[in-house]
Amino acid sequence: MSEADAEEPELVADVLDGDHRALARTISKIEDRAPGYRDIVSALHTHTGDAEVIGVTGSPGAGKSTLVDKLAKTYRDRGLTVGVIAVDPSSPYTGGAVLGDRIRMASNVGDMDVFFRSMSARGQLGGLSTATADAVKALDAFGKDRIVVETVGAGQNEVDVVRTADSVVVLVQPGSGDDVQMLKAGILEIGDVFVVNKADMDGAATTVSDLREMLHMRDGTTAGAGHHGAGTTADGSDGDEDEGWDPRIVETVATEGEGVAALIDALDAHYDHLRSTGELDRRARTRTAEEIRRLLRSDAADLLEEEIDRHGGMATLVDEVRARETDPYTVVDRLLDPLADCVRERRERDDPAE
Amino acid sequence: MSAGQEQRTIRCLVAKVGLDGHDRGAHVIARAFRDAGFEVIYSGLHRAPEEIVQAAVQEDVDVLGISILSGAHNTLVPTVIEGLKEYGAFEDTLVIVGGIVPDEDREDLMAAGVAEVFGPGTPMQDTIDFVRDNVPHR
């Protein structure tokens, strides 16, 4: 601990100073949950809040990395600095990972003002979104104008990651009818801007119109003119928290950089919308609340893990339950009661009035 | 799950520098490292030394493995190492080279800062063990 203490203020100062190596090291500490990483993130937190964060997701092979590369390049041409975090899955067996998105970052060669960082899930469900959010903070404090978080849209983990963004871009590939079907149940809900990449491929027009139709249905409005009146009005129309942001659809050919400017226009429009409706603030508040809850849960879980050890470890508890000497509910009570007592005792001591 | 907390994940950049266009070996190494539990970032083919430096610095890798078959190792590898030094990243990056390197060039590379050169036929486990044993402590 003491070793880390000596190192942190210097590291934080170097990050704020714009030192690339310090930024890289800080993100490593965040990923490793290295001693002292929380103090670093706390120190950086004051300096965050200026970056616009963009999440990019979609199925493997949709062209996310290539699009992100061109997006970064276009932002750079406009004089903005960019941070990219690309998340790839890790092996559930060995924890190992091949992080291949960097291969696609050819447009920004030698430009240190595009800071690209690969991250793996490291098998921690839920932990990834915390680590990603913290890494975004580091890039934000470092002074990046735009931060892109790129992840394969495969499951809940990825949806959580993308929720750390202000605007979410969902990439769809033409001709992947089945993918679009899948989107219905999953990431269709989270997209603010939809990109039909590889728009030069056969079937791109169909994909665009399919998408448009589905987004219509998502809104739960219109389209229903000819339907049996009663049922259709019940849902949808009232729960319109977004204050009327119509998700945009942009066609791109990422390999050629086509449509990237239109994508940036759509993102800018969305950000303006977020700001003018107060949604930006609302989202940030929701995110902060989720972050606090997530940290609480994980810290509480660690504390309970210690209690499990104190009671002889999980194996012992399992043996007892398997031998029918006790049952899971009783075990949980045994572990949790002392904690609950402690908390209540404290509460009464601090607020004797209640 | 929490048992492995003390063991830091080893991050590794497998890099192809220069003109040689064969990366079967780099793929094999990348996969073997992955199966050994490392996080592997693969650079892709035809990278300039400064690209490799940029990637190694930003990704904060523990190990940089350069695969070279073209014979240009005497110029490319020292250039990469110089770049790492510029960013203060050389001291805690283990630089290893794999591929075709004549015996008489080995010592020069080692003198330039390469920790080990792995020639054709090196058992994969040797390379993995070498990385595990020599990865810089931070």
Short mmCIF file of C-alpha atoms in Angstrom, two decimals:
data_model
loop_
_atom_site.label_atom_id
_atom_site.label_comp_id
_atom_site.label_asym_id
_atom_site.label_seq_id
_atom_site.Cartn_x
_atom_site.Cartn_y
_atom_site.Cartn_z
CA MET A 1 0.00 0.00 0.00
CA SER A 2 2.66 2.49 1.01
CA GLU A 3 4.47 1.92 -2.23
CA ALA A 4 1.35 2.80 -4.18
CA ASP A 5 0.68 5.84 -2.02
CA ALA A 6 3.99 7.37 -2.99
CA GLU A 7 3.34 6.78 -6.66
CA GLU A 8 -0.24 7.99 -7.08
CA PRO A 9 -0.12 11.76 -6.80
CA GLU A 10 2.74 11.80 -9.27
CA LEU A 11 0.89 9.54 -11.68
CA VAL A 12 -2.24 11.68 -11.48
CA ALA A 13 -0.22 14.83 -12.03
CA ASP A 14 1.45 13.26 -15.07
CA VAL A 15 -1.91 12.23 -16.54
CA LEU A 16 -3.25 15.76 -16.11
CA ASP A 17 -0.02 16.97 -17.68
CA GLY A 18 -0.71 14.99 -20.82
CA ASP A 19 1.88 12.24 -20.38
CA HIS A 20 0.90 9.25 -22.54
CA ARG A 21 2.84 6.71 -20.58
CA ALA A 22 1.16 7.82 -17.35
CA LEU A 23 -2.26 7.54 -18.97
CA ALA A 24 -1.42 4.04 -20.23
CA ARG A 25 -0.19 3.03 -16.78
CA THR A 26 -3.26 4.48 -15.10
CA ILE A 27 -5.58 2.43 -17.31
CA SER A 28 -3.52 -0.67 -16.50
CA LYS A 29 -3.92 -0.02 -12.80
CA ILE A 30 -7.66 0.36 -13.32
CA GLU A 31 -7.82 -2.90 -15.27
CA ASP A 32 -5.72 -4.76 -12.73
CA ARG A 33 -7.59 -3.27 -9.79
CA ALA A 34 -4.10 -2.58 -8.57
CA PRO A 35 -3.59 -1.24 -5.04
CA GLY A 36 -4.40 2.44 -4.97
CA TYR A 37 -6.36 2.52 -8.23
CA ARG A 38 -9.41 3.86 -6.43
CA ASP A 39 -7.48 6.84 -5.11
CA ILE A 40 -6.27 7.54 -8.62
CA VAL A 41 -9.78 7.43 -10.06
CA SER A 42 -11.03 9.63 -7.20
CA ALA A 43 -8.32 12.17 -7.89
CA LEU A 44 -9.08 12.18 -11.60
CA HIS A 45 -12.82 12.47 -11.11
CA THR A 46 -12.67 16.20 -10.38
CA HIS A 47 -11.13 16.77 -13.78
CA THR A 48 -13.76 14.91 -15.79
CA GLY A 49 -16.98 15.93 -17.47
CA ASP A 50 -15.75 17.66 -20.60
CA ALA A 51 -15.54 14.77 -23.03
CA GLU A 52 -18.34 13.57 -25.25
CA VAL A 53 -18.60 9.80 -24.94
CA ILE A 54 -19.77 7.69 -27.86
CA GLY A 55 -20.53 3.98 -27.61
CA VAL A 56 -20.24 1.82 -30.71
CA THR A 57 -21.62 -1.69 -30.80
CA GLY A 58 -22.76 -4.31 -33.28
CA SER A 59 -22.18 -7.92 -34.23
CA PRO A 60 -18.68 -9.23 -35.02
CA GLY A 61 -17.60 -8.36 -38.54
CA ALA A 62 -20.00 -5.45 -38.93
CA GLY A 63 -17.03 -3.11 -39.34
CA LYS A 64 -16.93 -1.41 -35.95
CA SER A 65 -13.16 -1.03 -35.73
CA THR A 66 -12.84 0.30 -39.25
CA LEU A 67 -15.61 2.80 -38.66
CA VAL A 68 -14.11 3.88 -35.34
CA ASP A 69 -10.77 4.37 -37.09
CA LYS A 70 -12.33 6.67 -39.67
CA LEU A 71 -14.40 8.42 -37.03
CA ALA A 72 -11.25 9.15 -35.04
CA LYS A 73 -9.50 10.36 -38.17
CA THR A 74 -12.33 12.73 -39.05
CA TYR A 75 -12.45 14.15 -35.54
CA ARG A 76 -8.70 14.64 -35.68
CA ASP A 77 -9.01 16.46 -39.01
CA ARG A 78 -11.40 18.80 -37.24
CA GLY A 79 -8.85 19.49 -34.55
CA LEU A 80 -10.32 17.34 -31.79
CA THR A 81 -8.41 14.81 -29.71
CA VAL A 82 -9.75 11.30 -29.43
CA GLY A 83 -9.58 8.39 -27.02
CA VAL A 84 -10.72 4.92 -28.01
CA ILE A 85 -11.38 1.95 -25.77
CA ALA A 86 -11.99 -1.27 -27.67
CA VAL A 87 -13.39 -4.11 -25.61
CA ASP A 88 -12.92 -7.71 -26.73
CA PRO A 89 -14.01 -10.90 -25.03
CA SER A 90 -11.61 -13.03 -23.01
CA SER A 91 -11.51 -16.78 -22.77
CA PRO A 92 -13.62 -18.13 -19.92
CA TYR A 93 -11.14 -21.02 -19.58
CA THR A 94 -7.74 -19.39 -19.51
CA GLY A 95 -8.60 -15.71 -19.14
CA GLY A 96 -6.46 -15.10 -22.19
CA ALA A 97 -7.55 -12.91 -25.05
CA VAL A 98 -6.54 -11.78 -28.48
CA LEU A 99 -7.32 -8.12 -28.86
CA GLY A 100 -7.35 -7.51 -32.58
CA ASP A 101 -9.08 -4.20 -33.11
CA ARG A 102 -5.87 -2.28 -33.22
CA ILE A 103 -5.10 -3.79 -36.62
CA ARG A 104 -7.86 -1.64 -38.08
CA MET A 105 -6.53 1.65 -36.70
CA ALA A 106 -4.41 2.39 -39.76
CA SER A 107 -5.60 5.95 -40.37
CA ASN A 108 -4.12 7.26 -37.17
CA VAL A 109 -0.63 5.90 -37.40
CA GLY A 110 1.92 7.84 -35.44
CA ASP A 111 -0.74 10.24 -34.16
CA MET A 112 -0.45 10.03 -30.40
CA ASP A 113 -3.48 12.30 -30.06
CA VAL A 114 -5.55 9.27 -30.89
CA PHE A 115 -5.10 7.19 -27.78
CA PHE A 116 -6.27 3.69 -28.56
CA ARG A 117 -6.52 1.12 -25.84
CA SER A 118 -7.60 -2.52 -26.01
CA MET A 119 -9.40 -3.99 -23.05
CA SER A 120 -10.57 -7.50 -22.36
CA ALA A 121 -13.55 -8.58 -20.31
CA ARG A 122 -11.25 -10.59 -18.03
CA GLY A 123 -14.19 -12.80 -17.25
CA GLN A 124 -15.71 -10.45 -14.73
CA LEU A 125 -19.40 -10.03 -15.33
CA GLY A 126 -20.35 -6.53 -14.31
CA GLY A 127 -16.76 -5.66 -13.45
CA LEU A 128 -16.07 -4.74 -17.03
CA SER A 129 -18.45 -1.82 -17.05
CA THR A 130 -16.83 -0.43 -13.90
CA ALA A 131 -13.36 -0.76 -15.39
CA THR A 132 -14.47 0.75 -18.69
CA ALA A 133 -16.21 3.66 -16.99
CA ASP A 134 -13.06 4.32 -14.95
CA ALA A 135 -10.87 4.16 -18.06
CA VAL A 136 -13.21 6.64 -19.75
CA LYS A 137 -12.69 8.93 -16.76
CA ALA A 138 -8.94 8.69 -17.18
CA LEU A 139 -9.19 9.67 -20.86
CA ASP A 140 -11.61 12.46 -19.98
CA ALA A 141 -9.31 13.87 -17.31
CA PHE A 142 -6.40 13.55 -19.71
CA GLY A 143 -8.28 16.02 -21.90
CA LYS A 144 -9.69 13.98 -24.77
CA ASP A 145 -12.53 15.78 -26.57
CA ARG A 146 -14.20 12.64 -27.85
CA ILE A 147 -14.07 9.18 -26.32
CA VAL A 148 -15.28 6.17 -28.26
CA VAL A 149 -16.07 2.92 -26.47
CA GLU A 150 -16.26 0.04 -28.90
CA THR A 151 -17.61 -3.38 -28.00
CA VAL A 152 -19.10 -6.45 -29.62
CA GLY A 153 -22.83 -6.41 -29.05
CA ALA A 154 -23.22 -9.93 -27.81
CA GLY A 155 -24.90 -9.74 -24.44
CA GLN A 156 -25.79 -7.92 -21.28
CA ASN A 157 -22.18 -7.21 -20.42
CA GLU A 158 -21.76 -5.26 -23.62
CA VAL A 159 -25.03 -3.42 -23.20
CA ASP A 160 -23.82 -2.29 -19.78
CA VAL A 161 -20.56 -1.08 -21.26
CA VAL A 162 -22.28 0.90 -23.94
CA ARG A 163 -24.50 2.54 -21.33
CA THR A 164 -21.47 4.44 -20.12
CA ALA A 165 -21.80 6.55 -23.29
CA ASP A 166 -23.76 9.70 -24.02
CA SER A 167 -24.68 8.52 -27.49
CA VAL A 168 -24.89 4.95 -28.69
CA VAL A 169 -24.18 3.90 -32.25
CA VAL A 170 -25.40 0.47 -33.35
CA LEU A 171 -23.83 -1.00 -36.47
CA VAL A 172 -25.83 -3.26 -38.72
CA GLN A 173 -24.59 -5.24 -41.67
CA PRO A 174 -26.65 -5.49 -44.86
CA GLY A 175 -28.15 -8.82 -45.75
CA SER A 176 -28.00 -10.08 -42.19
CA GLY A 177 -31.70 -10.57 -41.74
CA ASP A 178 -31.10 -12.84 -38.82
CA ASP A 179 -28.92 -10.28 -37.13
CA VAL A 180 -31.64 -7.73 -37.46
CA GLN A 181 -34.09 -10.16 -35.97
CA MET A 182 -31.73 -10.57 -33.08
CA LEU A 183 -31.42 -6.86 -32.66
CA LYS A 184 -35.12 -6.70 -31.97
CA ALA A 185 -34.69 -8.42 -28.66
CA GLY A 186 -31.44 -6.82 -27.69
CA ILE A 187 -29.58 -3.73 -28.69
CA LEU A 188 -32.27 -2.16 -30.83
CA GLU A 189 -33.48 -0.39 -27.72
CA ILE A 190 -30.18 1.23 -26.89
CA GLY A 191 -29.26 2.79 -30.25
CA ASP A 192 -29.44 6.55 -30.74
CA VAL A 193 -27.90 6.33 -34.18
CA PHE A 194 -28.00 3.26 -36.40
CA VAL A 195 -25.35 2.73 -38.99
CA VAL A 196 -25.84 0.44 -41.94
CA ASN A 197 -22.23 -0.17 -42.77
CA LYS A 198 -21.01 -1.74 -46.01
CA ALA A 199 -23.76 0.23 -47.70
CA ASP A 200 -22.25 -0.66 -51.07
CA MET A 201 -23.28 -4.27 -50.57
CA ASP A 202 -26.38 -5.84 -52.06
CA GLY A 203 -29.30 -5.60 -49.74
CA ALA A 204 -28.25 -2.40 -48.01
CA ALA A 205 -31.44 -0.62 -49.04
CA THR A 206 -33.56 -3.46 -47.68
CA THR A 207 -31.69 -3.39 -44.39
CA VAL A 208 -32.24 0.35 -44.10
CA SER A 209 -35.96 0.02 -44.70
CA ASP A 210 -36.25 -2.97 -42.33
CA LEU A 211 -34.48 -0.97 -39.70
CA ARG A 212 -36.67 2.06 -40.28
CA GLU A 213 -39.75 -0.06 -39.88
CA MET A 214 -38.54 -1.61 -36.66
CA LEU A 215 -37.56 1.69 -35.16
CA HIS A 216 -41.06 2.88 -35.94
CA MET A 217 -42.47 -0.03 -34.01
CA ARG A 218 -40.11 0.66 -31.17
CA ASP A 219 -41.58 4.12 -30.83
CA GLY A 220 -44.99 2.54 -30.57
CA THR A 221 -46.42 5.43 -32.54
CA THR A 222 -47.85 5.83 -36.06
CA ALA A 223 -48.08 2.84 -38.39
CA GLY A 224 -51.17 1.82 -36.48
CA ALA A 225 -53.75 3.71 -38.54
CA GLY A 226 -55.27 0.63 -40.05
CA HIS A 227 -54.98 -1.60 -37.00
CA HIS A 228 -57.64 -2.70 -34.62
CA GLY A 229 -57.82 0.46 -32.59
CA ALA A 230 -58.18 -0.60 -28.94
CA GLY A 231 -54.99 -2.53 -28.19
CA THR A 232 -52.46 -0.34 -29.97
CA THR A 233 -52.87 2.87 -28.02
CA ALA A 234 -52.48 1.35 -24.58
CA ASP A 235 -48.69 1.05 -24.49
CA GLY A 236 -45.97 3.13 -25.93
CA SER A 237 -47.32 6.59 -26.47
CA ASP A 238 -47.08 7.82 -22.88
CA GLY A 239 -43.67 6.45 -21.81
CA ASP A 240 -41.77 8.80 -24.10
CA GLU A 241 -38.93 9.85 -21.80
CA ASP A 242 -36.66 10.65 -24.69
CA GLU A 243 -38.67 13.74 -25.55
CA GLY A 244 -38.88 12.78 -29.16
CA TRP A 245 -35.41 11.80 -30.32
CA ASP A 246 -35.94 9.87 -33.51
CA PRO A 247 -33.04 7.46 -33.87
CA ARG A 248 -31.26 8.30 -37.07
CA ILE A 249 -30.11 5.85 -39.68
CA VAL A 250 -26.83 6.55 -41.46
CA GLU A 251 -25.35 4.58 -44.33
CA THR A 252 -21.58 4.20 -44.40
CA VAL A 253 -18.82 2.44 -46.27
CA ALA A 254 -16.29 2.54 -43.47
CA THR A 255 -13.40 1.19 -45.53
CA GLU A 256 -13.74 4.22 -47.83
CA GLY A 257 -14.68 6.69 -45.12
CA GLU A 258 -18.01 7.29 -46.86
CA GLY A 259 -20.82 8.51 -44.65
CA VAL A 260 -18.55 9.24 -41.69
CA ALA A 261 -19.28 12.98 -41.85
CA ALA A 262 -23.01 12.19 -41.88
CA LEU A 263 -22.50 9.98 -38.83
CA ILE A 264 -20.76 12.81 -37.01
CA ASP A 265 -23.63 15.15 -37.95
CA ALA A 266 -26.10 12.64 -36.50
CA LEU A 267 -24.02 12.34 -33.32
CA ASP A 268 -23.76 16.11 -32.99
CA ALA A 269 -27.52 16.41 -33.47
CA HIS A 270 -28.10 13.80 -30.80
CA TYR A 271 -25.78 15.53 -28.38
CA ASP A 272 -27.51 18.86 -28.99
CA HIS A 273 -30.80 17.13 -28.38
CA LEU A 274 -29.49 15.66 -25.12
CA ARG A 275 -28.31 19.03 -23.97
CA SER A 276 -31.35 21.08 -24.97
CA THR A 277 -33.84 18.67 -23.40
CA GLY A 278 -31.90 18.23 -20.18
CA GLU A 279 -31.59 14.56 -21.03
CA LEU A 280 -27.80 14.79 -20.87
CA ASP A 281 -27.98 15.70 -17.23
CA ARG A 282 -30.64 13.09 -16.53
CA ARG A 283 -28.55 10.37 -18.14
CA ALA A 284 -25.48 11.44 -16.23
CA ARG A 285 -27.43 11.31 -12.99
CA THR A 286 -28.73 7.83 -13.78
CA ARG A 287 -25.22 6.71 -14.63
CA THR A 288 -23.83 8.08 -11.41
CA ALA A 289 -26.55 6.38 -9.38
CA GLU A 290 -25.85 3.09 -11.14
CA GLU A 291 -22.15 3.51 -10.55
CA ILE A 292 -22.63 4.08 -6.83
CA ARG A 293 -24.95 1.08 -6.58
CA ARG A 294 -22.54 -1.10 -8.52
CA LEU A 295 -19.62 -0.18 -6.32
CA LEU A 296 -21.71 -0.73 -3.22
CA ARG A 297 -22.71 -4.16 -4.41
CA SER A 298 -19.21 -5.22 -5.28
CA ASP A 299 -17.70 -3.90 -2.04
CA ALA A 300 -20.45 -5.52 -0.02
CA ALA A 301 -19.79 -8.75 -1.90
CA ASP A 302 -16.09 -8.54 -1.00
CA LEU A 303 -16.98 -7.99 2.64
CA LEU A 304 -19.24 -11.03 2.56
CA GLU A 305 -16.50 -13.04 0.90
CA GLU A 306 -14.38 -12.34 3.99
CA GLU A 307 -17.22 -13.58 6.16
CA ILE A 308 -17.45 -16.76 4.10
CA ASP A 309 -13.74 -17.34 4.74
CA ARG A 310 -14.24 -16.71 8.43
CA HIS A 311 -16.86 -19.45 8.50
CA GLY A 312 -14.45 -21.94 7.02
CA GLY A 313 -14.85 -21.15 3.37
CA MET A 314 -17.51 -21.90 0.81
CA ALA A 315 -16.61 -25.58 0.52
CA THR A 316 -17.36 -26.13 4.20
CA LEU A 317 -20.67 -24.32 3.96
CA VAL A 318 -21.61 -26.35 0.90
CA ASP A 319 -20.71 -29.58 2.71
CA GLU A 320 -22.96 -28.65 5.60
CA VAL A 321 -25.86 -27.90 3.28
CA ARG A 322 -25.26 -31.05 1.22
CA ALA A 323 -25.20 -33.13 4.39
CA ARG A 324 -28.57 -31.63 5.26
CA GLU A 325 -27.16 -30.24 8.50
CA THR A 326 -28.36 -26.83 7.50
CA ASP A 327 -29.85 -25.06 4.48
CA PRO A 328 -28.87 -22.11 2.28
CA TYR A 329 -31.27 -19.68 3.97
CA THR A 330 -29.90 -20.45 7.41
CA VAL A 331 -26.35 -20.10 6.14
CA VAL A 332 -27.11 -16.70 4.67
CA ASP A 333 -28.72 -15.57 7.92
CA ARG A 334 -25.71 -16.74 9.86
CA LEU A 335 -23.36 -14.78 7.60
CA LEU A 336 -25.43 -11.67 7.23
CA ASP A 337 -26.96 -11.17 10.71
CA PRO A 338 -23.80 -9.86 12.36
CA LEU A 339 -23.38 -7.34 9.55
CA ALA A 340 -26.99 -6.23 9.76
CA ASP A 341 -26.69 -5.88 13.55
CA CYS A 342 -23.58 -3.82 13.14
CA VAL A 343 -25.16 -1.47 10.63
CA ARG A 344 -28.31 -1.00 12.71
CA GLU A 345 -26.31 -0.41 15.87
CA ARG A 346 -24.29 2.25 14.12
CA ARG A 347 -27.38 3.87 12.72
CA GLU A 348 -28.96 4.11 16.18
CA ARG A 349 -25.80 5.51 17.64
CA ASP A 350 -25.53 8.16 14.91
CA ASP A 351 -29.21 9.09 14.87
CA PRO A 352 -30.46 8.45 18.40
CA ALA A 353 -33.57 10.52 17.64
CA GLU A 354 -34.98 7.86 15.35
CA MET B 1 -12.42 -16.53 -9.18
CA SER B 2 -10.92 -14.28 -6.58
CA ALA B 3 -8.03 -16.67 -6.10
CA GLY B 4 -6.11 -15.29 -9.08
CA GLN B 5 -6.27 -11.72 -7.89
CA GLU B 6 -2.60 -11.57 -6.99
CA GLN B 7 -1.56 -12.78 -10.42
CA ARG B 8 -1.58 -9.82 -12.75
CA THR B 9 -2.68 -10.50 -16.31
CA ILE B 10 0.34 -10.42 -18.62
CA ARG B 11 -0.23 -8.11 -21.57
CA CYS B 12 1.68 -8.77 -24.72
CA LEU B 13 2.00 -7.08 -28.10
CA VAL B 14 2.83 -9.44 -30.94
CA ALA B 15 4.23 -7.24 -33.68
CA LYS B 16 5.13 -7.56 -37.32
CA VAL B 17 7.49 -4.80 -38.42
CA GLY B 18 8.57 -3.92 -41.90
CA LEU B 19 8.00 -5.55 -45.22
CA ASP B 20 7.84 -9.25 -44.55
CA GLY B 21 4.40 -10.54 -45.31
CA HIS B 22 4.24 -13.84 -43.46
CA ASP B 23 2.47 -13.86 -40.16
CA ARG B 24 1.57 -17.50 -39.68
CA GLY B 25 4.18 -17.70 -36.92
CA ALA B 26 2.85 -14.55 -35.28
CA HIS B 27 -0.65 -16.02 -35.32
CA VAL B 28 0.58 -19.25 -33.75
CA ILE B 29 2.39 -17.33 -31.03
CA ALA B 30 -0.61 -15.07 -30.43
CA ARG B 31 -2.83 -18.06 -29.98
CA ALA B 32 -0.39 -19.90 -27.73
CA PHE B 33 -0.03 -16.81 -25.55
CA ARG B 34 -3.79 -16.46 -25.39
CA ASP B 35 -4.11 -20.08 -24.30
CA ALA B 36 -1.47 -19.42 -21.67
CA GLY B 37 -3.82 -16.78 -20.24
CA PHE B 38 -2.05 -13.72 -21.61
CA GLU B 39 -3.81 -10.79 -23.18
CA VAL B 40 -2.43 -10.52 -26.67
CA ILE B 41 -2.64 -7.51 -28.89
CA TYR B 42 -1.75 -8.33 -32.45
CA SER B 43 -0.41 -5.49 -34.58
CA GLY B 44 -1.21 -6.80 -38.03
CA LEU B 45 1.24 -6.90 -40.93
CA HIS B 46 3.52 -4.21 -42.35
CA ARG B 47 3.89 -1.93 -39.37
CA ALA B 48 6.38 0.86 -39.14
CA PRO B 49 8.57 0.93 -36.02
CA GLU B 50 6.80 4.05 -34.73
CA GLU B 51 3.45 2.29 -34.98
CA ILE B 52 4.77 -0.51 -32.83
CA VAL B 53 6.10 1.99 -30.32
CA GLN B 54 2.77 3.83 -30.24
CA ALA B 55 0.90 0.58 -29.66
CA ALA B 56 3.31 -0.68 -26.99
CA VAL B 57 3.12 2.62 -25.08
CA GLN B 58 -0.65 3.05 -25.28
CA GLU B 59 -1.42 -0.56 -24.49
CA ASP B 60 1.10 -0.56 -21.63
CA VAL B 61 2.24 -4.07 -22.50
CA ASP B 62 4.58 -6.12 -20.33
CA VAL B 63 5.98 -7.96 -23.30
CA LEU B 64 6.73 -6.88 -26.84
CA GLY B 65 7.31 -9.81 -29.16
CA ILE B 66 8.64 -8.85 -32.57
CA SER B 67 8.39 -11.41 -35.31
CA ILE B 68 10.80 -10.91 -38.18
CA LEU B 69 11.59 -13.12 -41.13
CA SER B 70 12.83 -10.52 -43.60
CA GLY B 71 16.37 -10.07 -42.32
CA ALA B 72 15.82 -6.42 -41.50
CA HIS B 73 16.01 -7.02 -37.74
CA ASN B 74 19.33 -5.17 -37.37
CA THR B 75 17.71 -1.85 -38.31
CA LEU B 76 14.08 -2.30 -37.27
CA VAL B 77 14.47 -3.76 -33.80
CA PRO B 78 16.89 -1.10 -32.48
CA THR B 79 14.61 1.60 -33.90
CA VAL B 80 11.69 0.20 -31.94
CA ILE B 81 13.78 0.01 -28.79
CA GLU B 82 14.93 3.62 -29.21
CA GLY B 83 11.28 4.64 -29.55
CA LEU B 84 10.36 2.82 -26.35
CA LYS B 85 13.16 4.62 -24.53
CA GLU B 86 11.85 7.95 -25.80
CA TYR B 87 8.57 7.34 -24.00
CA GLY B 88 10.24 5.91 -20.91
CA ALA B 89 8.68 2.57 -21.68
CA PHE B 90 11.78 0.47 -22.30
CA GLU B 91 12.69 -0.32 -18.70
CA ASP B 92 9.50 -2.17 -17.96
CA THR B 93 8.89 -3.81 -21.30
CA LEU B 94 10.36 -7.23 -22.01
CA VAL B 95 11.41 -7.21 -25.65
CA ILE B 96 11.75 -10.57 -27.36
CA VAL B 97 12.35 -11.43 -30.99
CA GLY B 98 11.17 -14.44 -32.93
CA GLY B 99 11.82 -15.57 -36.48
CA ILE B 100 14.87 -15.93 -38.64
CA VAL B 101 17.90 -14.33 -37.02
CA PRO B 102 21.42 -15.50 -37.93
CA ASP B 103 23.54 -16.48 -34.93
CA GLU B 104 26.03 -13.69 -35.53
CA ASP B 105 23.27 -11.07 -35.20
CA ARG B 106 21.93 -12.36 -31.90
CA GLU B 107 24.48 -10.67 -29.72
CA ASP B 108 23.98 -7.33 -31.38
CA LEU B 109 20.24 -7.56 -30.75
CA MET B 110 20.78 -8.58 -27.14
CA ALA B 111 23.20 -5.69 -26.73
CA ALA B 112 20.57 -3.36 -28.15
CA GLY B 113 18.17 -4.44 -25.41
CA VAL B 114 16.45 -7.59 -26.64
CA ALA B 115 15.99 -10.07 -23.80
CA GLU B 116 15.96 -13.21 -25.92
CA VAL B 117 15.81 -14.38 -29.52
CA PHE B 118 13.68 -17.41 -30.34
CA GLY B 119 14.58 -19.18 -33.55
CA PRO B 120 12.59 -21.69 -35.58
CA GLY B 121 11.70 -24.87 -33.75
CA THR B 122 11.65 -23.32 -30.30
CA PRO B 123 9.06 -25.22 -28.25
CA MET B 124 6.16 -22.91 -27.50
CA GLN B 125 6.33 -23.72 -23.81
CA ASP B 126 9.92 -22.40 -23.66
CA THR B 127 8.80 -19.02 -24.91
CA ILE B 128 5.85 -18.92 -22.52
CA ASP B 129 8.03 -19.93 -19.58
CA PHE B 130 10.61 -17.34 -20.52
CA VAL B 131 7.94 -14.63 -20.54
CA ARG B 132 6.52 -15.76 -17.19
CA ASP B 133 9.97 -15.83 -15.62
CA ASN B 134 11.22 -12.55 -17.01
CA VAL B 135 8.19 -10.30 -17.17
CA PRO B 136 9.16 -7.01 -15.50
CA HIS B 137 7.91 -6.43 -11.99
CA ARG B 138 6.06 -3.19 -11.67
#
